[in-house]
Amino acid sequence: MLAQLQFPAVMGILNVTPDSFSDGGKYASLDLALEYARHMIDEGVDIIDIGGESTRPGAAPVTAAEELGRVVPLVRSLRQISNIPLSIDTSSPEVITAAAEAGANLINDVRALRREGALEAAAASCLPVCLMHMQGNPETMQMNPHYVDLIEDIKVFFEQRIAACLSVGIREEQLILDPGFGFGKTPEHNLRLVNRLSEFKILGRPLLVGLSRKSTIGKILESSLREKKQGLKQELLIGSVAGALIAVNNGASIVRVHDVAATVAALKVRKAVETEKADH
Ligand code: 9MG
C-alpha cells in the first residue's frame, strides 16, 4: 500500500469516539461516519485514519471491546464502498488483528507498538505501520514534558522501535515515522520539531506529521483572536493548513488533517510551484 501512495499524501481524520481531539465525536454513529468518509473522498483525501480511542491530552483509556465495536464495523462498511486506503489508529493488538481482517491497509499507533502483543499482531497482519513518538501516555503526557535533547531523544526512540519491529519480522520498508506533535511536548518542542523535521530523514523512512487543530496552533493564534474577538474555528483551519504546508516543505510525506479540502488545495498550489521549478 505504501508503494502505491503518491507523496505528499493527505490523511483525513475520522474519529469515532465520544470525545476526540476537536470534532467532539460528531461521527459516533456508523451512518454519519460513512457519510463523512464519502465527503473526505470527494474532497480528495488519500488515506482515511479511523480511530476509536481518544488520544487527546488527559484522555482515559478505553477497553479493546469498546474500540472494536466502534471501528471494525466502519472499516468493513467502508471497504465495501471504496478502495481508499484505510488506516487504523489503534494501539490494541485485538483491534489491529480485527481491522486488518476487515480490510484496513495501515496501522497508525501513537504508542509505536509498545502495548503487549501489538508488535506480534502487527507482524501477523503484514500491514505497514506508522510508529509515533510519545513521551508518557495520554493521561499524563502534558505534565511537564522534558528532553535531554529533543531531536536526539526522538531519533533514539525511533531506532529502538525500528529494531523491535525488525525483530518480529516487520520489514523496514513497511515503516513510517512520526515525531508525535503534542504528545508529551510543549509548544516550543512542537515548533522545534517542525523546524528540524528533515533531521529524521536520516532514518530513511517516510515521515507522517499531525499538527491539525492541535493546541500549539491554537496558542499561536489565541492572542490575535482575543484582540479581534473572533471565534477560533476558521483561524484554526487556516493555521493548521499553514502548518501542514510547512511540514511538507520540511520533509513530511503524509499530513494527518481534519480539513481535507483546504489541505488538498494548499498542496496543489505547492505542487504547481514545485513543478515550475523542476521544469526550468
Ligand atoms: C491519532 N493521532 C492523533 N494525533 C496524531 C499524530 O500527530 N500522529 C499520528 N500518527 N496519529 C495521531
PDB file of C-alpha atoms and ligand atoms in Angstrom:
ATOM      1  CA  MET A   1       0.000   0.000   0.000  1.00  0.00           C
ATOM      2  CA  LEU A   2       2.866   2.414   0.825  1.00  0.00           C
ATOM      3  CA  ALA A   3       4.369   1.868  -2.618  1.00  0.00           C
ATOM      4  CA  GLN A   4       1.116   2.958  -4.283  1.00  0.00           C
ATOM      5  CA  LEU A   5       0.819   6.241  -2.376  1.00  0.00           C
ATOM      6  CA  GLN A   6       1.880   9.468  -4.037  1.00  0.00           C
ATOM      7  CA  PHE A   7       3.656  11.794  -1.622  1.00  0.00           C
ATOM      8  CA  PRO A   8       2.830  14.222  -0.174  1.00  0.00           C
ATOM      9  CA  ALA A   9      -0.358  12.435   0.836  1.00  0.00           C
ATOM     10  CA  VAL A  10      -3.281  13.748   2.867  1.00  0.00           C
ATOM     11  CA  MET A  11      -4.562  11.528   5.676  1.00  0.00           C
ATOM     12  CA  GLY A  12      -8.070  12.553   6.762  1.00  0.00           C
ATOM     13  CA  ILE A  13      -9.102  12.057  10.384  1.00  0.00           C
ATOM     14  CA  LEU A  14     -12.248  10.088  11.135  1.00  0.00           C
ATOM     15  CA  ASN A  15     -12.673   9.774  14.872  1.00  0.00           C
ATOM     16  CA  VAL A  16     -15.447   7.550  16.136  1.00  0.00           C
ATOM     17  CA  THR A  17     -15.053   8.389  19.796  1.00  0.00           C
ATOM     18  CA  PRO A  18     -17.462  10.148  22.151  1.00  0.00           C
ATOM     19  CA  ASP A  19     -14.687  12.740  22.682  1.00  0.00           C
ATOM     20  CA  SER A  20     -11.914  13.402  20.190  1.00  0.00           C
ATOM     21  CA  PHE A  21      -9.145  15.948  19.578  1.00  0.00           C
ATOM     22  CA  SER A  22     -11.516  18.564  18.217  1.00  0.00           C
ATOM     23  CA  ASP A  23     -14.566  17.178  16.467  1.00  0.00           C
ATOM     24  CA  GLY A  24     -16.356  16.238  19.678  1.00  0.00           C
ATOM     25  CA  GLY A  25     -17.318  12.778  18.465  1.00  0.00           C
ATOM     26  CA  LYS A  26     -19.698  14.077  15.805  1.00  0.00           C
ATOM     27  CA  TYR A  27     -19.262  10.892  13.799  1.00  0.00           C
ATOM     28  CA  ALA A  28     -20.163   8.479  16.553  1.00  0.00           C
ATOM     29  CA  SER A  29     -22.752   6.592  14.525  1.00  0.00           C
ATOM     30  CA  LEU A  30     -21.895   4.331  11.620  1.00  0.00           C
ATOM     31  CA  ASP A  31     -24.044   6.135   9.038  1.00  0.00           C
ATOM     32  CA  LEU A  32     -22.669   9.543   9.905  1.00  0.00           C
ATOM     33  CA  ALA A  33     -19.135   8.192   9.843  1.00  0.00           C
ATOM     34  CA  LEU A  34     -19.685   6.660   6.407  1.00  0.00           C
ATOM     35  CA  GLU A  35     -21.176   9.890   5.128  1.00  0.00           C
ATOM     36  CA  TYR A  36     -18.208  11.853   6.412  1.00  0.00           C
ATOM     37  CA  ALA A  37     -15.761   9.362   4.867  1.00  0.00           C
ATOM     38  CA  ARG A  38     -17.506   9.788   1.487  1.00  0.00           C
ATOM     39  CA  HIS A  39     -17.242  13.553   1.919  1.00  0.00           C
ATOM     40  CA  MET A  40     -13.480  13.311   2.526  1.00  0.00           C
ATOM     41  CA  ILE A  41     -13.097  11.064  -0.531  1.00  0.00           C
ATOM     42  CA  ASP A  42     -14.913  13.697  -2.641  1.00  0.00           C
ATOM     43  CA  GLU A  43     -12.520  16.300  -1.249  1.00  0.00           C
ATOM     44  CA  GLY A  44      -9.506  14.323  -2.477  1.00  0.00           C
ATOM     45  CA  VAL A  45      -8.255  12.536   0.633  1.00  0.00           C
ATOM     46  CA  ASP A  46      -5.515   9.909   0.069  1.00  0.00           C
ATOM     47  CA  ILE A  47      -5.907   7.861   3.284  1.00  0.00           C
ATOM     48  CA  ILE A  48      -8.639   7.805   5.935  1.00  0.00           C
ATOM     49  CA  ASP A  49      -7.437   7.313   9.522  1.00  0.00           C
ATOM     50  CA  ILE A  50     -10.114   5.696  11.674  1.00  0.00           C
ATOM     51  CA  GLY A  51      -9.778   5.992  15.445  1.00  0.00           C
ATOM     52  CA  GLY A  52     -11.918   4.570  18.247  1.00  0.00           C
ATOM     53  CA  GLU A  53      -9.807   5.660  21.218  1.00  0.00           C
ATOM     54  CA  SER A  54      -9.335   9.302  22.125  1.00  0.00           C
ATOM     55  CA  THR A  55      -5.655  10.188  22.486  1.00  0.00           C
ATOM     56  CA  ARG A  56      -6.223  13.827  23.406  1.00  0.00           C
ATOM     57  CA  PRO A  57      -4.270  15.000  26.470  1.00  0.00           C
ATOM     58  CA  GLY A  58      -5.882  13.695  29.659  1.00  0.00           C
ATOM     59  CA  ALA A  59      -7.986  11.091  27.841  1.00  0.00           C
ATOM     60  CA  ALA A  60      -8.767   7.916  29.764  1.00  0.00           C
ATOM     61  CA  PRO A  61      -8.073   4.547  28.105  1.00  0.00           C
ATOM     62  CA  VAL A  62     -10.900   2.519  26.517  1.00  0.00           C
ATOM     63  CA  THR A  63     -11.287  -1.247  26.521  1.00  0.00           C
ATOM     64  CA  ALA A  64     -10.417  -3.246  23.410  1.00  0.00           C
ATOM     65  CA  ALA A  65     -14.069  -4.360  23.228  1.00  0.00           C
ATOM     66  CA  GLU A  66     -15.300  -0.746  23.076  1.00  0.00           C
ATOM     67  CA  GLU A  67     -12.733   0.119  20.444  1.00  0.00           C
ATOM     68  CA  LEU A  68     -13.529  -2.958  18.368  1.00  0.00           C
ATOM     69  CA  GLY A  69     -17.231  -2.080  18.415  1.00  0.00           C
ATOM     70  CA  ARG A  70     -16.522   1.449  17.215  1.00  0.00           C
ATOM     71  CA  VAL A  71     -14.032   0.841  14.432  1.00  0.00           C
ATOM     72  CA  VAL A  72     -14.366  -2.641  12.932  1.00  0.00           C
ATOM     73  CA  PRO A  73     -17.925  -2.244  11.533  1.00  0.00           C
ATOM     74  CA  LEU A  74     -16.829   1.047   9.996  1.00  0.00           C
ATOM     75  CA  VAL A  75     -13.743  -0.454   8.334  1.00  0.00           C
ATOM     76  CA  ARG A  76     -15.883  -3.309   6.985  1.00  0.00           C
ATOM     77  CA  SER A  77     -18.588  -0.972   5.622  1.00  0.00           C
ATOM     78  CA  LEU A  78     -16.129   1.476   4.118  1.00  0.00           C
ATOM     79  CA  ARG A  79     -14.252  -1.357   2.447  1.00  0.00           C
ATOM     80  CA  GLN A  80     -17.491  -2.279   0.681  1.00  0.00           C
ATOM     81  CA  ILE A  81     -17.976   1.163  -0.839  1.00  0.00           C
ATOM     82  CA  SER A  82     -14.415   2.283  -1.618  1.00  0.00           C
ATOM     83  CA  ASN A  83     -10.834   1.215  -2.260  1.00  0.00           C
ATOM     84  CA  ILE A  84      -9.500   4.262  -0.444  1.00  0.00           C
ATOM     85  CA  PRO A  85      -6.553   3.251   1.797  1.00  0.00           C
ATOM     86  CA  LEU A  86      -7.779   2.895   5.380  1.00  0.00           C
ATOM     87  CA  SER A  87      -5.541   3.440   8.347  1.00  0.00           C
ATOM     88  CA  ILE A  88      -6.473   2.192  11.777  1.00  0.00           C
ATOM     89  CA  ASP A  89      -5.487   4.448  14.668  1.00  0.00           C
ATOM     90  CA  THR A  90      -5.020   1.942  17.479  1.00  0.00           C
ATOM     91  CA  SER A  91      -2.559   0.504  19.994  1.00  0.00           C
ATOM     92  CA  SER A  92      -4.582  -2.593  20.773  1.00  0.00           C
ATOM     93  CA  PRO A  93      -3.464  -5.972  19.360  1.00  0.00           C
ATOM     94  CA  GLU A  94      -7.079  -7.188  19.154  1.00  0.00           C
ATOM     95  CA  VAL A  95      -8.072  -4.139  17.112  1.00  0.00           C
ATOM     96  CA  ILE A  96      -5.020  -4.453  14.850  1.00  0.00           C
ATOM     97  CA  THR A  97      -5.933  -8.058  14.044  1.00  0.00           C
ATOM     98  CA  ALA A  98      -9.660  -7.438  13.545  1.00  0.00           C
ATOM     99  CA  ALA A  99      -9.177  -4.266  11.500  1.00  0.00           C
ATOM    100  CA  ALA A 100      -6.656  -5.998   9.235  1.00  0.00           C
ATOM    101  CA  GLU A 101      -9.156  -8.818   8.650  1.00  0.00           C
ATOM    102  CA  ALA A 102     -11.869  -6.243   7.910  1.00  0.00           C
ATOM    103  CA  GLY A 103      -9.715  -4.617   5.214  1.00  0.00           C
ATOM    104  CA  ALA A 104      -7.566  -1.912   6.842  1.00  0.00           C
ATOM    105  CA  ASN A 105      -4.358  -1.038   4.981  1.00  0.00           C
ATOM    106  CA  LEU A 106      -2.180   0.689   7.592  1.00  0.00           C
ATOM    107  CA  ILE A 107      -1.691   0.634  11.368  1.00  0.00           C
ATOM    108  CA  ASN A 108      -1.246   4.063  12.949  1.00  0.00           C
ATOM    109  CA  ASP A 109      -0.064   3.539  16.513  1.00  0.00           C
ATOM    110  CA  VAL A 110       0.570   6.526  18.777  1.00  0.00           C
ATOM    111  CA  ARG A 111       2.294   4.067  21.159  1.00  0.00           C
ATOM    112  CA  ALA A 112       4.575   2.709  18.418  1.00  0.00           C
ATOM    113  CA  LEU A 113       3.546  -0.937  19.074  1.00  0.00           C
ATOM    114  CA  ARG A 114       4.683  -0.816  22.712  1.00  0.00           C
ATOM    115  CA  ARG A 115       1.484  -2.332  24.122  1.00  0.00           C
ATOM    116  CA  GLU A 116       1.815  -6.027  24.984  1.00  0.00           C
ATOM    117  CA  GLY A 117       1.109  -8.182  21.922  1.00  0.00           C
ATOM    118  CA  ALA A 118       0.953  -5.227  19.496  1.00  0.00           C
ATOM    119  CA  LEU A 119       4.266  -5.977  17.748  1.00  0.00           C
ATOM    120  CA  GLU A 120       3.245  -9.580  17.114  1.00  0.00           C
ATOM    121  CA  ALA A 121      -0.251  -8.590  15.934  1.00  0.00           C
ATOM    122  CA  ALA A 122       1.201  -6.012  13.539  1.00  0.00           C
ATOM    123  CA  ALA A 123       3.723  -8.525  12.181  1.00  0.00           C
ATOM    124  CA  ALA A 124       0.989 -11.120  11.636  1.00  0.00           C
ATOM    125  CA  SER A 125      -1.184  -8.546   9.815  1.00  0.00           C
ATOM    126  CA  CYS A 126       1.621  -7.843   7.277  1.00  0.00           C
ATOM    127  CA  LEU A 127       0.377  -4.216   7.157  1.00  0.00           C
ATOM    128  CA  PRO A 128       2.581  -1.126   7.078  1.00  0.00           C
ATOM    129  CA  VAL A 129       2.871   0.670  10.418  1.00  0.00           C
ATOM    130  CA  CYS A 130       3.220   4.283  11.486  1.00  0.00           C
ATOM    131  CA  LEU A 131       5.378   4.415  14.632  1.00  0.00           C
ATOM    132  CA  MET A 132       4.651   7.610  16.551  1.00  0.00           C
ATOM    133  CA  HIS A 133       6.776   9.069  19.332  1.00  0.00           C
ATOM    134  CA  MET A 134       5.004   9.883  22.587  1.00  0.00           C
ATOM    135  CA  GLN A 135       6.604  10.750  25.920  1.00  0.00           C
ATOM    136  CA  GLY A 136       4.419   9.295  28.695  1.00  0.00           C
ATOM    137  CA  ASN A 137       0.807   8.385  27.988  1.00  0.00           C
ATOM    138  CA  PRO A 138      -2.250  10.439  27.011  1.00  0.00           C
ATOM    139  CA  GLU A 139      -3.333  10.768  30.661  1.00  0.00           C
ATOM    140  CA  THR A 140      -0.080  12.327  31.842  1.00  0.00           C
ATOM    141  CA  MET A 141       1.928  13.372  28.782  1.00  0.00           C
ATOM    142  CA  GLN A 142       1.405  17.126  29.035  1.00  0.00           C
ATOM    143  CA  MET A 143       2.541  17.301  32.682  1.00  0.00           C
ATOM    144  CA  ASN A 144       5.956  18.907  32.313  1.00  0.00           C
ATOM    145  CA  PRO A 145       7.418  17.172  29.228  1.00  0.00           C
ATOM    146  CA  HIS A 146      11.204  17.123  29.358  1.00  0.00           C
ATOM    147  CA  TYR A 147      14.019  16.065  26.984  1.00  0.00           C
ATOM    148  CA  VAL A 148      17.810  15.977  27.268  1.00  0.00           C
ATOM    149  CA  ASP A 149      17.948  16.676  23.520  1.00  0.00           C
ATOM    150  CA  LEU A 150      14.561  16.677  21.797  1.00  0.00           C
ATOM    151  CA  ILE A 151      15.683  15.587  18.331  1.00  0.00           C
ATOM    152  CA  GLU A 152      18.290  13.071  19.523  1.00  0.00           C
ATOM    153  CA  ASP A 153      15.926  11.542  22.108  1.00  0.00           C
ATOM    154  CA  ILE A 154      13.243  11.020  19.472  1.00  0.00           C
ATOM    155  CA  LYS A 155      15.766   9.600  16.994  1.00  0.00           C
ATOM    156  CA  VAL A 156      16.944   7.077  19.595  1.00  0.00           C
ATOM    157  CA  PHE A 157      13.315   6.151  20.290  1.00  0.00           C
ATOM    158  CA  PHE A 158      12.727   5.559  16.559  1.00  0.00           C
ATOM    159  CA  GLU A 159      15.863   3.431  16.282  1.00  0.00           C
ATOM    160  CA  GLN A 160      14.714   1.288  19.215  1.00  0.00           C
ATOM    161  CA  ARG A 161      11.204   0.859  17.806  1.00  0.00           C
ATOM    162  CA  ILE A 162      12.517   0.067  14.318  1.00  0.00           C
ATOM    163  CA  ALA A 163      14.775  -2.610  15.872  1.00  0.00           C
ATOM    164  CA  ALA A 164      11.798  -4.035  17.810  1.00  0.00           C
ATOM    165  CA  CYS A 165       9.776  -4.209  14.570  1.00  0.00           C
ATOM    166  CA  LEU A 166      12.592  -5.905  12.671  1.00  0.00           C
ATOM    167  CA  SER A 167      12.939  -8.452  15.494  1.00  0.00           C
ATOM    168  CA  VAL A 168       9.383  -9.738  14.870  1.00  0.00           C
ATOM    169  CA  GLY A 169       9.684  -9.753  11.087  1.00  0.00           C
ATOM    170  CA  ILE A 170       8.175  -6.353  10.199  1.00  0.00           C
ATOM    171  CA  ARG A 171      10.258  -5.073   7.296  1.00  0.00           C
ATOM    172  CA  GLU A 172      11.847  -1.633   7.368  1.00  0.00           C
ATOM    173  CA  GLU A 173      10.041  -0.772   4.073  1.00  0.00           C
ATOM    174  CA  GLN A 174       6.728  -1.149   5.945  1.00  0.00           C
ATOM    175  CA  LEU A 175       7.511   1.618   8.438  1.00  0.00           C
ATOM    176  CA  ILE A 176       6.515   5.282   8.635  1.00  0.00           C
ATOM    177  CA  LEU A 177       7.827   7.533  11.427  1.00  0.00           C
ATOM    178  CA  ASP A 178       6.003  10.334  13.229  1.00  0.00           C
ATOM    179  CA  PRO A 179       7.570  12.653  15.861  1.00  0.00           C
ATOM    180  CA  GLY A 180       4.180  12.957  17.592  1.00  0.00           C
ATOM    181  CA  PHE A 181       3.295  16.644  17.758  1.00  0.00           C
ATOM    182  CA  GLY A 182       1.537  17.399  21.032  1.00  0.00           C
ATOM    183  CA  PHE A 183       2.293  14.012  22.583  1.00  0.00           C
ATOM    184  CA  GLY A 184       4.449  14.873  25.594  1.00  0.00           C
ATOM    185  CA  LYS A 185       5.711  18.121  24.016  1.00  0.00           C
ATOM    186  CA  THR A 186       5.495  21.783  24.936  1.00  0.00           C
ATOM    187  CA  PRO A 187       4.536  24.310  22.212  1.00  0.00           C
ATOM    188  CA  GLU A 188       8.239  25.163  21.963  1.00  0.00           C
ATOM    189  CA  HIS A 189       9.130  21.485  21.431  1.00  0.00           C
ATOM    190  CA  ASN A 190       6.456  21.265  18.721  1.00  0.00           C
ATOM    191  CA  LEU A 191       7.782  24.302  16.853  1.00  0.00           C
ATOM    192  CA  ARG A 192      11.349  22.999  17.057  1.00  0.00           C
ATOM    193  CA  LEU A 193      10.181  19.676  15.639  1.00  0.00           C
ATOM    194  CA  VAL A 194       8.619  21.428  12.652  1.00  0.00           C
ATOM    195  CA  ASN A 195      11.839  23.343  12.028  1.00  0.00           C
ATOM    196  CA  ARG A 196      14.065  20.292  12.366  1.00  0.00           C
ATOM    197  CA  LEU A 197      11.790  17.683  10.833  1.00  0.00           C
ATOM    198  CA  SER A 198      14.195  16.905   8.000  1.00  0.00           C
ATOM    199  CA  GLU A 199      16.746  15.584  10.524  1.00  0.00           C
ATOM    200  CA  PHE A 200      14.594  12.456  10.930  1.00  0.00           C
ATOM    201  CA  LYS A 201      15.007  11.690   7.232  1.00  0.00           C
ATOM    202  CA  ILE A 202      18.389  10.188   8.035  1.00  0.00           C
ATOM    203  CA  LEU A 203      16.421   7.149   9.271  1.00  0.00           C
ATOM    204  CA  GLY A 204      15.344   6.556   5.684  1.00  0.00           C
ATOM    205  CA  ARG A 205      11.591   6.269   6.226  1.00  0.00           C
ATOM    206  CA  PRO A 206       8.657   8.485   5.181  1.00  0.00           C
ATOM    207  CA  LEU A 207       7.571  10.964   7.858  1.00  0.00           C
ATOM    208  CA  LEU A 208       3.968  11.494   8.956  1.00  0.00           C
ATOM    209  CA  VAL A 209       3.005  14.696  10.747  1.00  0.00           C
ATOM    210  CA  GLY A 210      -0.182  15.657  12.575  1.00  0.00           C
ATOM    211  CA  LEU A 211      -0.483  19.319  13.522  1.00  0.00           C
ATOM    212  CA  SER A 212      -4.116  19.767  12.644  1.00  0.00           C
ATOM    213  CA  ARG A 213      -6.112  21.840  15.172  1.00  0.00           C
ATOM    214  CA  LYS A 214      -3.660  20.976  17.947  1.00  0.00           C
ATOM    215  CA  SER A 215      -3.242  23.251  20.924  1.00  0.00           C
ATOM    216  CA  THR A 216       0.079  24.668  19.709  1.00  0.00           C
ATOM    217  CA  ILE A 217      -1.693  26.090  16.641  1.00  0.00           C
ATOM    218  CA  GLY A 218      -4.467  27.398  18.904  1.00  0.00           C
ATOM    219  CA  LYS A 219      -1.948  29.037  21.252  1.00  0.00           C
ATOM    220  CA  ILE A 220      -0.170  30.806  18.378  1.00  0.00           C
ATOM    221  CA  LEU A 221      -3.485  32.286  17.261  1.00  0.00           C
ATOM    222  CA  GLU A 222      -5.048  32.953  20.659  1.00  0.00           C
ATOM    223  CA  SER A 223      -3.772  36.474  21.281  1.00  0.00           C
ATOM    224  CA  SER A 224      -4.725  37.836  17.852  1.00  0.00           C
ATOM    225  CA  LEU A 225      -8.136  36.245  18.249  1.00  0.00           C
ATOM    226  CA  ARG A 226      -8.667  37.865  21.633  1.00  0.00           C
ATOM    227  CA  GLU A 227      -7.877  41.231  20.078  1.00  0.00           C
ATOM    228  CA  LYS A 228     -10.304  40.642  17.223  1.00  0.00           C
ATOM    229  CA  LYS A 229     -12.882  38.951  19.477  1.00  0.00           C
ATOM    230  CA  GLN A 230     -13.406  36.295  16.797  1.00  0.00           C
ATOM    231  CA  GLY A 231     -14.149  32.576  17.039  1.00  0.00           C
ATOM    232  CA  LEU A 232     -11.249  30.166  16.784  1.00  0.00           C
ATOM    233  CA  LYS A 233     -12.593  27.705  14.232  1.00  0.00           C
ATOM    234  CA  GLN A 234     -11.760  29.379  10.926  1.00  0.00           C
ATOM    235  CA  GLU A 235      -8.403  30.587  12.224  1.00  0.00           C
ATOM    236  CA  LEU A 236      -7.550  27.082  13.429  1.00  0.00           C
ATOM    237  CA  LEU A 237      -8.288  25.710   9.970  1.00  0.00           C
ATOM    238  CA  ILE A 238      -6.050  28.292   8.309  1.00  0.00           C
ATOM    239  CA  GLY A 239      -3.308  27.811  10.913  1.00  0.00           C
ATOM    240  CA  SER A 240      -3.495  24.033  10.510  1.00  0.00           C
ATOM    241  CA  VAL A 241      -3.225  24.227   6.720  1.00  0.00           C
ATOM    242  CA  ALA A 242      -0.210  26.542   7.071  1.00  0.00           C
ATOM    243  CA  GLY A 243       1.338  24.045   9.499  1.00  0.00           C
ATOM    244  CA  ALA A 244       0.746  21.145   7.100  1.00  0.00           C
ATOM    245  CA  LEU A 245       2.302  23.058   4.216  1.00  0.00           C
ATOM    246  CA  ILE A 246       5.393  23.996   6.234  1.00  0.00           C
ATOM    247  CA  ALA A 247       5.703  20.385   7.425  1.00  0.00           C
ATOM    248  CA  VAL A 248       5.628  19.105   3.822  1.00  0.00           C
ATOM    249  CA  ASN A 249       8.219  21.682   2.805  1.00  0.00           C
ATOM    250  CA  ASN A 250      10.377  20.479   5.702  1.00  0.00           C
ATOM    251  CA  GLY A 251      10.148  16.804   4.737  1.00  0.00           C
ATOM    252  CA  ALA A 252       6.760  15.342   5.732  1.00  0.00           C
ATOM    253  CA  SER A 253       5.414  12.747   3.284  1.00  0.00           C
ATOM    254  CA  ILE A 254       1.987  12.403   4.908  1.00  0.00           C
ATOM    255  CA  VAL A 255      -0.018  15.036   6.771  1.00  0.00           C
ATOM    256  CA  ARG A 256      -2.815  13.936   9.122  1.00  0.00           C
ATOM    257  CA  VAL A 257      -5.570  16.551   8.962  1.00  0.00           C
ATOM    258  CA  HIS A 258      -9.169  17.415   9.803  1.00  0.00           C
ATOM    259  CA  ASP A 259      -9.615  19.879   6.932  1.00  0.00           C
ATOM    260  CA  VAL A 260      -9.075  17.790   3.827  1.00  0.00           C
ATOM    261  CA  ALA A 261     -10.304  20.151   1.075  1.00  0.00           C
ATOM    262  CA  ALA A 262      -8.264  23.102   2.309  1.00  0.00           C
ATOM    263  CA  THR A 263      -5.108  20.995   2.739  1.00  0.00           C
ATOM    264  CA  VAL A 264      -5.504  19.383  -0.690  1.00  0.00           C
ATOM    265  CA  ALA A 265      -5.864  22.867  -2.236  1.00  0.00           C
ATOM    266  CA  ALA A 266      -2.762  24.177  -0.461  1.00  0.00           C
ATOM    267  CA  LEU A 267      -0.723  21.159  -1.578  1.00  0.00           C
ATOM    268  CA  LYS A 268      -1.918  21.604  -5.181  1.00  0.00           C
ATOM    269  CA  VAL A 269      -0.543  25.136  -5.193  1.00  0.00           C
ATOM    270  CA  ARG A 270       2.715  23.860  -3.725  1.00  0.00           C
ATOM    271  CA  LYS A 271       2.928  21.169  -6.405  1.00  0.00           C
ATOM    272  CA  ALA A 272       2.398  23.700  -9.214  1.00  0.00           C
ATOM    273  CA  VAL A 273       5.222  25.845  -7.835  1.00  0.00           C
ATOM    274  CA  GLU A 274       7.487  22.792  -7.442  1.00  0.00           C
ATOM    275  CA  THR A 275       6.701  21.639 -10.974  1.00  0.00           C
ATOM    276  CA  GLU A 276       7.673  25.007 -12.394  1.00  0.00           C
ATOM    277  CA  LYS A 277      10.998  24.752 -10.501  1.00  0.00           C
ATOM    278  CA  ALA A 278      11.659  21.284 -11.908  1.00  0.00           C
ATOM    279  CA  ASP A 279      10.807  22.387 -15.459  1.00  0.00           C
ATOM    280  CA  HIS A 280      13.235  25.336 -15.548  1.00  0.00           C
TER     281      HIS A 280
HETATM  282  C1  9MG B   1      -4.120   9.541  16.455  1.00  0.00           C
HETATM  283  N1  9MG B   1      -3.293  10.725  16.334  1.00  0.00           N
HETATM  284  C2  9MG B   1      -3.532  11.948  16.897  1.00  0.00           C
HETATM  285  N2  9MG B   1      -2.547  12.793  16.597  1.00  0.00           N
HETATM  286  C3  9MG B   1      -1.666  12.105  15.821  1.00  0.00           C
HETATM  287  C4  9MG B   1      -0.458  12.413  15.206  1.00  0.00           C
HETATM  288  O1  9MG B   1       0.097  13.613  15.353  1.00  0.00           O
HETATM  289  N3  9MG B   1       0.173  11.482  14.500  1.00  0.00           N
HETATM  290  C5  9MG B   1      -0.353  10.236  14.375  1.00  0.00           C
HETATM  291  N4  9MG B   1       0.331   9.318  13.641  1.00  0.00           N
HETATM  292  N5  9MG B   1      -1.513   9.861  14.939  1.00  0.00           N
HETATM  293  C6  9MG B   1      -2.153  10.792  15.650  1.00  0.00           C
END
